[in-house]
Amino acid sequence: MLIDIRDLYKIYNEGQESEVRALDGVSLQIDQGEFVAIVGASGSGKSTMMNVLGCLDVPTRGEYVLNGTDVTSLKDKELARIRNREIGFIFQGYNLLQDLNALDNVILPLIYRGTSVFEREEIAMAALARVGMDDRAHHRPSQMSGGQQQRVAIARAIATHPPIIMADEPTGALDSKTGRHVLGILQQLYREGTTVLLITHDDGIAATAPRVVRLSDGKIVKDEHQEVEWL
Amino acid sequence: MNLMQAFKMAFKSIASKKMRSFLTMLGIIIGVASVVIMVSVVQGMNKRSMERFEAMGDNKIEVYAYQYYETSGSVSELLYEYCLGMQDLVMGVTPQVDVWREITIKYGAKTFSTQNWDDWEKRISIQLGSDQFGVCNNYTLGGGRELSFLDIDKTNKVCVLGGGAKTLLFDFVDPVGETIFINNQPFLVVGWYEPSGVEGMSSMDNVILLPYTFNRTLNDNQQIQQYVVKAKSAEATTLAIAKLKAFLGGFITEGENGFFNVYSNNDWSSQVQEQSLMQSLVLGAIAGISLLVGGIGIMNIMLVTVTERTREIGIRKAIGAERKSIIVQFLIESAVICGIGGLLGIGLGSMGSLIAGKFLLQGMKLWPSATITVGAFAFSVALGVLFGLYPAIKASSLQPVDALRAE
Ligand SMILES: Nc1ncnc2c1ncn2[C@@H]1O[C@H](COP(=O)(O)OP(=O)(O)O)[C@@H](O)[C@H]1O
Ligand SMILES: [Mg+2]
């Protein structure tokens, strides 16, 4: 089992009047190589779930074992290592560094990984080629369309070849055609063996994933497998 | 990630944010430069006033004495003899008399006047003194000889030229042995003094010294009232003043048959020093304030970018940066920006000092002192680094998700 959470809570302002239970006792197991869509209405706790699973945030309480390691006890250094090597993130707002060109953005995780200077550029260019952005390697984010920026962000996420990809509303800011292109890339990664976690509020988009987990008010209300439309 | 990598990352970040890097640098450049200029100017001014003071001489005792009726011989002769008697304390004594009436001085085709008030640089004054005039007034003999006791006793028509008067009359020709005409009377030049070397002091150098016995003819035989006694040291000055007061008090009773006064330049010296200390303090305070203002500028630009950089740090953490590598990157980044800014500030400040010296202090070669320069540099860089590091320290301890949320 790759991801194993049990009775996980993320509670904001606990004990106060404004208390929010973004995750309210969630248990979920995901095997290596699965493609899981997490769906739910806005505010149901999807992003919170991804942030905790991606070690971008810590749960209030509960168990989280990633690949056999109890993540809740890890320190900054080890968490950084997990974020760098085990997980690639794709955000709704791309989160590229505006002052760096596409290539340098993709090289960044390789630098933190400690990849040798001589290999970095080649690896980054290959990742850009994968998403069809190698011809824009020296463009800055501000010189690219939303779809192009998201493809660069995907290249950055896959540059270190992480076993897990987590994408939070990756198509949220894109038109449907570019959106489908991005989803196609995720499906392709899944078929190559990457574990993919896709967060969306849109059932149509969730239809691209073989397994759908539905959240409502911080609780899992449905968890089922389905036939997939391959893009 | 190793240090080399952190350096490269920092330089990449600086290069990719040219505008912000430049603005940060600008704050430091201006802060450092203004402090450097400010302090150089004060130090230059202090140096200037000390120079002037030193050129006029230390341990100089001014004696003012006047008798209603000259009784037992003239004060000049009595004082001269008395001072000879305390040679352990005193280096010399001379009457110090200006000739105020209009006198013309001629050499060849050149004519100068003691009353040329329109052009100070070309005015020559006539001074009357003894053979010890040079010693008493800190002049150094450049050539020839001083007046002699005999010149005074015999009222010889000889003179010694000050450095300025020598140049005005003779340019670079050796004047010794030449004859100049003072009110159409021929005077033999027997010696000349080196220029005092202090700018703006032409009145000290544009002088011609005659034996004081010419007082009779040139000043209508008015009594000589002013004398200078040069003592050997600060302690000797104090002792000599006491002795001179006792001596003069021996034959002048204040208000009855005359009056006298004895005082020393050393009092004034301590005043000058006190004044320059005050100047230093005031300008030091101004410099401190300008450094503070520069510092606040640095702080401002650094803090303005905190949220922008917080998001950047969130992104870097999300893709695997450790807290340590973020802090090291930011540390190097700020240190490099502030270091370069500081150096440019020192360069600009040094240039500014030279320009300020040229225009404010009559071409004085102003060069900022090392202490101030290093101090201003260190302060600015420390401030820049501190506040450049601030977002890194703050944001890198956040959960990545919280840093990413910064707008
Ligand atoms: N930092 C926060 N402080 C307080 N409440 C928060 C914070 N982040 C999220 N929440 C709340 O937690 C709930 C779940 O948010 P989120 O996981 O972003 O939902 P989703 O991604 O499904 O729209 C929401 O009610 C939201 O208002
Ligand atoms: Mg969300």
XYZ file of C-alpha atoms and ligand atoms in Angstrom:
666
model
C 0.000 0.000 0.000
C 1.401 3.378 -0.990
C -0.854 5.796 0.863
C -2.587 4.821 4.080
C -4.470 7.355 6.198
C -6.566 6.430 9.173
C -8.984 8.563 11.139
C -7.372 11.743 9.897
C -8.543 15.182 11.056
C -7.670 18.661 9.913
C -9.497 21.131 12.121
C -9.084 24.888 11.804
C -9.675 27.047 14.884
C -10.395 24.003 16.995
C -12.573 24.671 20.040
C -13.566 28.110 18.874
C -16.866 29.235 17.493
C -15.330 29.480 14.033
C -14.136 25.854 14.104
C -13.941 24.214 10.673
C -13.470 20.472 10.249
C -11.884 20.452 6.790
C -11.080 16.754 7.243
C -13.336 15.023 9.688
C -12.049 11.555 10.479
C -11.007 10.363 7.035
C -9.573 6.925 6.297
C -8.292 6.097 2.803
C -5.922 3.614 1.240
C -4.388 4.025 -2.187
C -2.199 1.429 -3.858
C 0.791 2.089 -6.004
C -0.166 2.757 -9.624
C -3.750 3.836 -8.957
C -5.428 6.844 -10.553
C -7.814 8.353 -8.003
C -10.044 11.355 -8.491
C -11.140 13.149 -5.336
C -14.360 15.000 -5.992
C -16.727 17.120 -3.967
C -18.331 20.482 -3.778
C -16.298 23.601 -3.085
C -15.279 23.675 0.555
C -15.675 19.932 1.046
C -12.028 19.507 2.000
C -10.436 18.258 -1.243
C -7.491 20.669 -1.273
C -6.918 20.103 2.415
C -6.773 16.400 1.721
C -4.230 16.801 -1.058
C -2.066 19.182 0.978
C -1.922 16.737 3.863
C -1.254 13.767 1.579
C 1.420 15.790 -0.224
C 3.174 16.785 3.016
C 2.470 20.436 2.276
C 0.422 20.606 5.472
C 0.157 18.649 8.704
C -3.017 16.967 9.993
C -4.447 17.988 13.346
C -4.464 14.330 14.323
C -4.640 10.916 12.772
C -2.285 8.487 11.089
C -0.564 8.912 7.773
C 1.769 6.249 6.495
C 3.378 6.915 3.117
C 5.176 4.004 1.534
C 5.681 2.429 4.945
C 6.899 5.619 6.665
C 4.961 7.387 9.412
C 4.950 10.858 7.902
C 3.549 12.638 10.968
C 6.843 12.129 12.833
C 9.158 13.427 10.105
C 11.258 16.575 10.282
C 11.627 19.368 7.699
C 14.601 17.756 5.993
C 12.847 14.421 5.406
C 9.596 16.075 4.384
C 11.501 18.193 1.857
C 13.011 15.008 0.502
C 9.564 13.414 0.095
C 8.177 16.497 -1.651
C 11.181 16.516 -3.927
C 11.493 12.835 -4.827
C 8.210 11.068 -4.090
C 5.578 13.571 -5.150
C 5.109 15.951 -8.054
C 2.571 18.751 -7.578
C 0.353 20.432 -10.117
C -1.640 23.424 -8.862
C -4.631 25.245 -10.252
C -2.629 28.502 -10.351
C 0.501 26.797 -11.856
C 2.807 28.285 -9.180
C 5.733 28.858 -11.499
C 8.465 31.285 -10.465
C 7.733 34.328 -12.607
C 11.338 35.474 -12.829
C 12.660 32.224 -14.235
C 12.113 30.887 -17.741
C 10.404 27.538 -18.369
C 13.645 25.589 -18.412
C 14.915 27.077 -15.148
C 11.564 26.406 -13.486
C 11.788 22.760 -14.489
C 15.444 22.544 -13.437
C 14.654 23.819 -9.924
C 13.485 20.507 -8.373
C 16.501 18.831 -9.959
C 18.788 21.305 -8.203
C 17.145 20.556 -4.859
C 17.436 16.887 -5.639
C 21.185 17.262 -6.209
C 21.175 16.109 -9.810
C 24.529 16.790 -11.427
C 24.928 20.002 -13.394
C 25.656 18.086 -16.569
C 22.434 16.081 -16.534
C 19.958 18.671 -15.329
C 19.320 20.529 -18.525
C 18.938 17.358 -20.542
C 16.461 15.883 -18.054
C 14.511 19.151 -17.870
C 14.374 19.443 -21.649
C 13.090 15.864 -21.877
C 10.342 16.701 -19.357
C 9.413 19.796 -21.369
C 9.375 17.720 -24.558
C 7.012 15.289 -22.880
C 4.401 18.022 -22.512
C 5.247 19.575 -25.875
C 6.845 22.683 -24.412
C 10.490 22.186 -25.402
C 10.168 24.911 -28.021
C 9.253 27.405 -25.286
C 12.092 26.493 -22.912
C 13.439 30.013 -22.754
C 10.153 31.818 -22.378
C 9.074 33.254 -19.071
C 5.662 32.343 -17.613
C 4.357 35.823 -18.430
C 5.036 35.126 -22.111
C 2.921 31.964 -22.134
C -0.777 31.108 -22.172
C -2.439 29.434 -19.177
C -2.395 26.032 -20.874
C 1.293 26.409 -21.700
C 2.121 27.456 -18.152
C 0.279 24.433 -16.783
C 2.189 22.150 -19.123
C 5.465 23.659 -17.863
C 4.208 23.081 -14.317
C 3.532 19.432 -15.227
C 7.030 19.171 -16.701
C 8.384 20.487 -13.398
C 6.281 17.956 -11.475
C 7.523 14.994 -13.509
C 11.147 16.108 -13.933
C 12.345 14.099 -10.938
C 10.248 11.101 -12.043
C 8.279 10.930 -8.785
C 6.136 7.830 -8.198
C 3.190 10.037 -7.233
C 1.589 13.010 -9.013
C -0.901 15.182 -7.144
C -2.948 17.673 -9.121
C -5.324 20.151 -7.463
C -7.901 21.404 -9.997
C -5.226 21.366 -12.727
C -7.746 22.363 -15.395
C -9.612 24.903 -13.281
C -8.132 27.896 -15.075
C -8.059 26.373 -18.550
C -10.556 26.156 -21.413
C -12.001 22.690 -22.035
C -9.746 21.824 -24.960
C -6.471 22.618 -23.156
C -8.028 21.061 -20.065
C -8.518 17.783 -21.913
C -4.932 17.918 -23.116
C -3.701 18.230 -19.519
C -5.965 15.379 -18.358
C -4.636 13.286 -21.234
C -1.101 13.786 -19.924
C -2.201 12.614 -16.450
C -3.824 9.506 -17.929
C -0.643 8.823 -19.886
C 1.425 9.082 -16.693
C -0.989 6.688 -14.986
C -0.642 4.173 -17.804
C 3.136 4.342 -17.361
C 2.759 3.330 -13.723
C 2.653 6.653 -11.867
C 0.191 6.960 -9.008
C -2.042 9.916 -9.820
C -4.255 11.884 -7.437
C -6.599 14.261 -9.254
C -8.625 16.780 -7.278
C -11.663 18.311 -8.946
C -15.146 19.607 -8.201
C -16.258 18.589 -11.727
C -17.799 15.116 -12.180
C -17.021 15.249 -15.890
C -13.334 15.590 -15.124
C -13.554 12.910 -12.446
C -14.774 10.582 -15.197
C -11.202 10.385 -16.475
C -10.132 8.455 -13.343
C -10.755 4.713 -12.724
C -11.422 5.353 -9.036
C -13.481 8.180 -7.584
C -13.524 9.230 -3.932
C -16.269 11.666 -3.039
C -15.857 14.107 -0.164
C -18.565 16.042 1.588
C -18.003 18.259 4.638
C -14.663 16.639 5.281
C -15.951 13.075 5.183
C -15.672 10.405 2.506
C -19.194 9.667 1.336
C -18.441 7.456 -1.665
C -15.454 5.453 -2.928
C -15.978 3.489 -6.156
C -14.354 2.253 -9.331
C -15.704 3.114 -12.762
C -15.239 2.711 -16.488
C -12.933 5.364 -17.843
C -13.088 7.536 -20.911
C -9.547 7.517 -22.297
C -8.504 10.764 -23.841
C 22.205 21.262 -2.138
C 25.721 22.521 -1.580
C 27.032 26.037 -1.025
C 28.190 26.451 -4.610
C 24.654 25.684 -5.706
C 23.246 28.177 -3.212
C 25.562 30.836 -4.625
C 24.466 30.100 -8.180
C 20.844 30.156 -7.111
C 21.317 33.513 -5.386
C 22.994 35.063 -8.419
C 20.305 33.683 -10.688
C 17.657 35.206 -8.471
C 19.428 38.594 -8.393
C 19.902 38.591 -12.148
C 16.298 37.587 -12.798
C 14.959 40.397 -10.598
C 17.017 43.256 -11.930
C 14.613 46.037 -11.000
C 14.142 44.953 -7.413
C 17.820 44.213 -6.953
C 18.620 47.661 -8.293
C 16.131 49.409 -6.010
C 17.516 47.610 -2.988
C 21.010 48.539 -4.010
C 19.995 52.147 -4.585
C 18.844 52.501 -0.991
C 22.183 51.255 0.247
C 24.205 53.276 -2.257
C 22.514 56.501 -1.196
C 22.706 55.694 2.509
C 26.404 54.892 2.448
C 27.352 57.695 0.065
C 25.587 60.381 2.084
C 27.227 59.311 5.319
C 30.637 59.157 3.721
C 30.299 62.637 2.181
C 28.828 64.133 5.332
C 31.584 62.895 7.575
C 34.365 63.761 5.117
C 33.163 67.345 4.946
C 33.132 67.702 8.720
C 36.529 66.184 9.073
C 37.813 68.441 6.315
C 36.401 71.502 8.043
C 37.981 70.525 11.333
C 41.279 69.848 9.678
C 41.111 73.228 7.984
C 40.487 75.180 11.157
C 43.222 73.314 13.012
C 45.625 73.999 10.153
C 44.867 77.681 10.257
C 45.324 77.733 13.940
C 48.587 75.864 13.828
C 49.918 78.143 11.083
C 49.421 81.107 13.367
C 51.297 79.370 16.096
C 50.904 77.734 19.443
C 52.165 79.015 22.752
C 51.881 82.546 21.512
C 51.387 85.148 24.236
C 49.830 88.447 23.226
C 50.818 91.385 25.353
C 48.941 94.629 25.299
C 50.554 97.441 27.284
C 50.134 101.189 27.297
C 51.539 103.970 29.405
C 50.041 107.449 29.620
C 53.538 108.855 29.888
C 56.561 106.833 29.078
C 58.610 106.942 32.245
C 61.471 104.584 32.707
C 62.174 103.960 29.024
C 59.825 102.527 26.410
C 57.818 99.372 27.154
C 59.326 97.839 24.010
C 62.848 98.013 25.324
C 61.907 96.961 28.845
C 59.928 93.981 27.563
C 62.702 92.997 25.181
C 65.235 92.969 27.993
C 62.929 91.199 30.395
C 62.239 88.421 27.907
C 65.971 87.971 27.272
C 66.142 87.252 30.987
C 63.754 84.308 30.800
C 65.177 82.410 27.880
C 64.400 79.112 29.574
C 60.699 79.864 28.982
C 60.666 82.182 25.994
C 61.846 81.821 22.399
C 61.329 85.397 21.334
C 59.564 88.696 21.738
C 58.504 91.260 19.183
C 56.319 94.293 18.867
C 53.386 93.515 16.603
C 52.381 96.655 14.774
C 50.378 97.186 11.609
C 50.933 100.309 9.594
C 47.456 101.518 8.841
C 48.182 104.619 6.854
C 48.395 104.346 3.067
C 51.793 103.161 1.942
C 52.838 102.377 -1.620
C 55.289 99.624 -2.374
C 57.137 99.622 -5.678
C 59.492 97.321 -7.444
C 60.261 98.001 -11.082
C 56.956 98.663 -12.782
C 54.895 97.010 -10.058
C 53.059 99.042 -7.469
C 51.094 97.783 -4.492
C 49.207 99.562 -1.749
C 48.426 98.836 1.889
C 44.952 100.194 1.270
C 43.929 98.025 -1.673
C 40.714 96.747 -0.073
C 39.149 95.858 -3.432
C 41.554 93.044 -4.116
C 42.619 91.274 -0.951
C 44.835 88.908 -2.842
C 46.915 91.875 -4.032
C 46.954 93.878 -0.835
C 50.309 94.006 0.955
C 50.487 95.079 4.581
C 53.464 96.583 6.379
C 54.305 95.034 9.728
C 56.761 96.371 12.257
C 58.667 93.943 14.420
C 61.891 92.873 15.999
C 64.595 90.432 14.987
C 62.422 87.739 16.586
C 59.283 88.504 14.560
C 59.633 85.333 12.475
C 59.983 83.047 15.467
C 57.085 84.656 17.273
C 54.709 84.325 14.326
C 55.699 80.866 13.122
C 57.353 82.004 9.907
C 60.089 79.909 8.408
C 62.938 81.751 6.714
C 63.076 80.774 3.025
C 66.224 82.678 2.122
C 68.490 85.508 3.277
C 68.323 86.475 6.936
C 65.993 87.833 9.579
C 66.139 91.444 10.720
C 69.067 91.956 13.091
C 69.270 93.770 16.391
C 71.464 96.304 14.655
C 68.862 96.974 11.931
C 66.462 97.903 14.717
C 68.910 99.915 16.723
C 70.082 101.885 13.687
C 66.672 101.989 11.970
C 68.257 100.481 8.867
C 66.207 100.628 5.673
C 65.942 96.858 5.301
C 62.989 94.523 5.071
C 61.958 90.854 5.104
C 59.243 89.716 2.701
C 56.422 87.351 3.513
C 55.898 84.490 1.021
C 52.947 86.197 -0.657
C 54.609 89.589 -0.925
C 57.705 87.961 -2.398
C 55.641 86.322 -5.162
C 53.670 89.494 -5.880
C 56.809 91.627 -6.223
C 59.395 89.197 -7.589
C 57.551 86.153 -8.947
C 60.154 83.440 -8.614
C 63.237 85.583 -8.679
C 65.421 85.582 -5.540
C 64.663 88.951 -3.908
C 67.598 89.002 -1.500
C 69.846 92.002 -2.276
C 67.197 93.750 -4.378
C 65.864 97.169 -3.462
C 62.173 97.972 -3.217
C 60.653 101.393 -2.686
C 58.348 101.971 0.248
C 56.761 105.405 -0.035
C 59.610 106.159 -2.454
C 62.261 105.327 0.154
C 64.681 102.571 -0.949
C 64.651 99.447 1.269
C 67.060 96.558 0.900
C 65.459 93.094 0.953
C 67.522 90.988 3.348
C 65.348 87.878 3.574
C 62.027 86.220 2.869
C 59.687 83.801 4.590
C 58.158 80.619 3.200
C 54.420 80.890 2.495
C 52.365 79.578 5.408
C 50.817 77.028 3.028
C 47.299 77.443 4.347
C 44.716 78.350 1.751
C 42.666 81.471 2.301
C 45.408 82.981 4.466
C 46.893 85.488 2.030
C 46.747 88.186 4.738
C 49.383 86.226 6.658
C 51.725 85.959 3.694
C 51.225 89.304 1.942
C 53.377 91.182 4.443
C 56.581 93.171 4.477
C 58.408 93.301 7.789
C 60.365 96.442 8.756
C 62.344 97.149 11.941
C 59.909 98.344 14.572
C 61.895 101.521 15.045
C 60.195 102.792 11.888
C 57.145 103.195 14.057
C 58.345 106.716 14.714
C 58.007 107.793 11.086
C 55.362 105.435 9.716
C 52.899 105.578 12.606
C 53.481 109.189 13.644
C 55.456 108.105 16.680
C 52.414 106.609 18.407
C 53.263 104.405 21.304
C 53.631 100.713 20.435
C 50.948 98.868 22.373
C 50.990 95.330 21.126
C 53.622 92.633 21.519
C 53.933 88.936 20.950
C 55.971 86.670 23.189
C 56.582 83.162 21.971
C 56.894 80.611 24.753
C 58.613 77.245 24.468
C 55.750 75.023 25.583
C 52.243 75.070 26.934
C 53.554 74.964 30.521
C 56.110 77.668 29.748
C 53.241 79.762 28.380
C 51.385 79.606 31.667
C 54.512 80.454 33.659
C 55.559 83.250 31.302
C 52.107 84.823 31.457
C 52.310 84.984 35.237
C 55.794 86.461 35.118
C 54.888 89.014 32.443
C 51.850 90.136 34.429
C 53.994 90.606 37.506
C 56.653 92.447 35.524
C 54.237 94.823 33.802
C 52.354 95.343 37.043
C 55.661 96.506 38.492
C 55.585 99.775 36.576
C 52.045 100.028 35.203
C 49.199 100.481 37.636
C 45.955 99.843 35.816
C 43.995 103.026 35.230
C 46.555 105.188 37.019
C 49.439 105.486 34.634
C 48.273 103.086 31.890
C 46.945 99.578 31.458
C 48.046 96.178 30.265
C 46.741 92.789 29.402
C 48.486 89.467 28.832
C 46.749 86.484 27.307
C 47.601 83.437 25.286
C 46.388 81.888 22.102
C 46.288 78.554 23.888
C 42.953 79.565 25.395
C 41.721 80.078 21.887
C 43.218 76.791 20.778
C 41.165 74.866 23.280
C 38.172 76.858 22.097
C 38.859 75.853 18.506
C 39.198 72.269 19.570
C 35.994 72.429 21.528
C 34.246 73.981 18.569
C 35.494 71.326 16.195
C 34.373 68.676 18.645
C 30.924 70.256 18.608
C 30.957 70.286 14.809
C 31.943 66.648 14.779
C 29.133 65.774 17.137
C 26.496 67.702 15.199
C 27.579 66.389 11.821
C 28.070 62.947 13.260
C 24.471 63.099 14.402
C 23.348 64.231 10.942
C 25.351 61.426 9.380
C 23.785 58.998 11.827
C 20.349 60.211 10.873
C 21.065 59.893 7.169
C 22.327 56.383 7.786
C 19.151 55.666 9.689
C 17.031 57.060 6.858
C 19.029 55.008 4.369
C 18.546 52.022 6.649
C 14.808 52.539 6.781
C 14.822 52.714 2.971
C 16.628 49.412 2.839
C 14.234 47.929 5.364
C 11.275 49.180 3.376
C 12.218 47.717 0.045
C 13.102 44.439 1.728
C 9.808 44.250 3.615
C 7.740 45.275 0.590
C 8.847 42.121 -1.151
C 8.122 39.846 1.771
C 4.736 38.590 0.549
C 5.982 38.159 -2.989
C 8.901 36.232 -1.680
C 6.770 34.287 0.772
C 4.939 32.777 -2.179
C 8.247 32.055 -3.889
C 9.427 30.268 -0.771
C 6.171 28.263 -0.691
C 6.798 27.133 -4.267
C 10.408 26.274 -3.534
C 9.386 24.237 -0.488
C 6.659 22.430 -2.457
C 9.195 21.206 -4.980
C 11.602 20.016 -2.346
C 13.687 22.877 -0.897
C 14.841 22.395 2.678
C 14.448 25.237 5.131
C 18.210 25.518 5.395
C 18.829 25.873 1.670
C 16.193 28.608 1.410
C 17.757 30.584 4.238
C 21.248 30.175 2.822
C 20.066 31.297 -0.615
C 18.402 34.412 0.789
C 21.388 35.158 2.989
C 23.767 35.058 0.060
C 21.351 36.993 -2.115
C 21.013 39.893 0.337
C 24.682 39.879 1.240
C 25.679 40.131 -2.413
C 23.157 42.882 -3.234
C 24.003 44.891 -0.134
C 27.733 44.295 -0.518
C 27.744 45.554 -4.093
C 25.469 48.444 -3.100
C 27.783 49.304 -0.209
C 30.862 49.304 -2.409
C 29.143 51.477 -5.018
C 28.059 53.762 -2.170
C 31.646 54.107 -0.983
C 32.742 54.880 -4.554
C 30.024 57.470 -4.993
C 30.694 58.921 -1.538
C 34.416 59.240 -2.242
C 33.716 61.018 -5.500
C 31.178 63.221 -3.747
C 33.742 64.016 -1.048
C 36.278 65.112 -3.633
C 33.693 67.322 -5.309
C 32.539 68.742 -1.967
C 36.164 69.455 -1.043
C 36.732 71.230 -4.345
C 33.731 73.503 -4.048
C 33.075 73.869 -0.325
C 36.621 73.797 1.047
C 38.660 75.689 -1.556
C 39.959 72.703 -3.456
C 40.916 70.688 -0.410
C 41.594 67.029 -1.247
C 38.856 65.414 0.833
C 39.122 61.685 1.300
C 36.685 59.823 3.576
C 38.197 58.277 6.678
C 38.472 54.507 6.698
C 36.643 54.074 9.995
C 33.548 55.897 8.809
C 33.580 54.200 5.438
C 33.896 50.753 6.915
C 31.318 51.608 9.576
C 28.713 52.862 7.103
C 29.366 49.880 4.849
C 29.068 47.355 7.667
C 25.915 48.962 9.044
C 24.133 49.070 5.678
C 25.120 45.563 4.731
C 24.113 44.228 8.137
C 20.748 45.966 7.860
C 20.198 44.780 4.295
C 21.115 41.219 5.146
C 18.989 41.242 8.268
C 15.881 42.425 6.473
C 16.642 40.435 3.337
C 16.789 37.356 5.494
C 13.585 38.216 7.297
C 11.119 36.772 4.724
C 13.252 33.651 4.410
C 13.324 33.025 8.139
C 9.647 33.760 8.509
C 8.276 31.972 5.463
C 10.545 28.952 5.572
C 9.177 27.993 8.968
C 5.608 28.068 7.651
C 3.896 24.994 6.278
C 4.389 25.129 2.487
C 0.642 25.434 2.014
C 0.530 28.578 4.170
C 3.422 30.140 2.306
C 1.746 29.315 -1.017
C -1.402 31.073 0.120
C 0.374 34.457 0.352
C -0.950 36.810 -2.311
N -6.299 28.154 6.440
C -7.589 27.953 6.703
N -8.151 28.487 7.799
C -9.448 28.275 8.089
N -10.257 27.539 7.350
C -9.751 26.962 6.234
C -8.394 27.134 5.852
N -8.197 26.435 4.715
C -9.359 25.853 4.392
N -10.297 26.177 5.307
C -11.666 25.691 5.288
O -11.633 24.291 5.223
C -12.683 23.854 4.393
C -12.137 22.983 3.302
O -11.364 23.787 2.419
P -10.690 23.192 1.109
O -9.960 21.966 1.474
O -9.946 24.263 0.466
O -11.962 22.822 0.229
P -12.039 22.491 -1.302
O -10.676 22.397 -1.849
O -12.780 21.197 -1.341
O -12.838 23.582 -1.924
C -13.401 25.073 3.882
O -14.563 25.287 4.664
C -12.421 26.168 4.086
O -13.082 27.392 4.347
Mg -9.705 23.474 -3.409
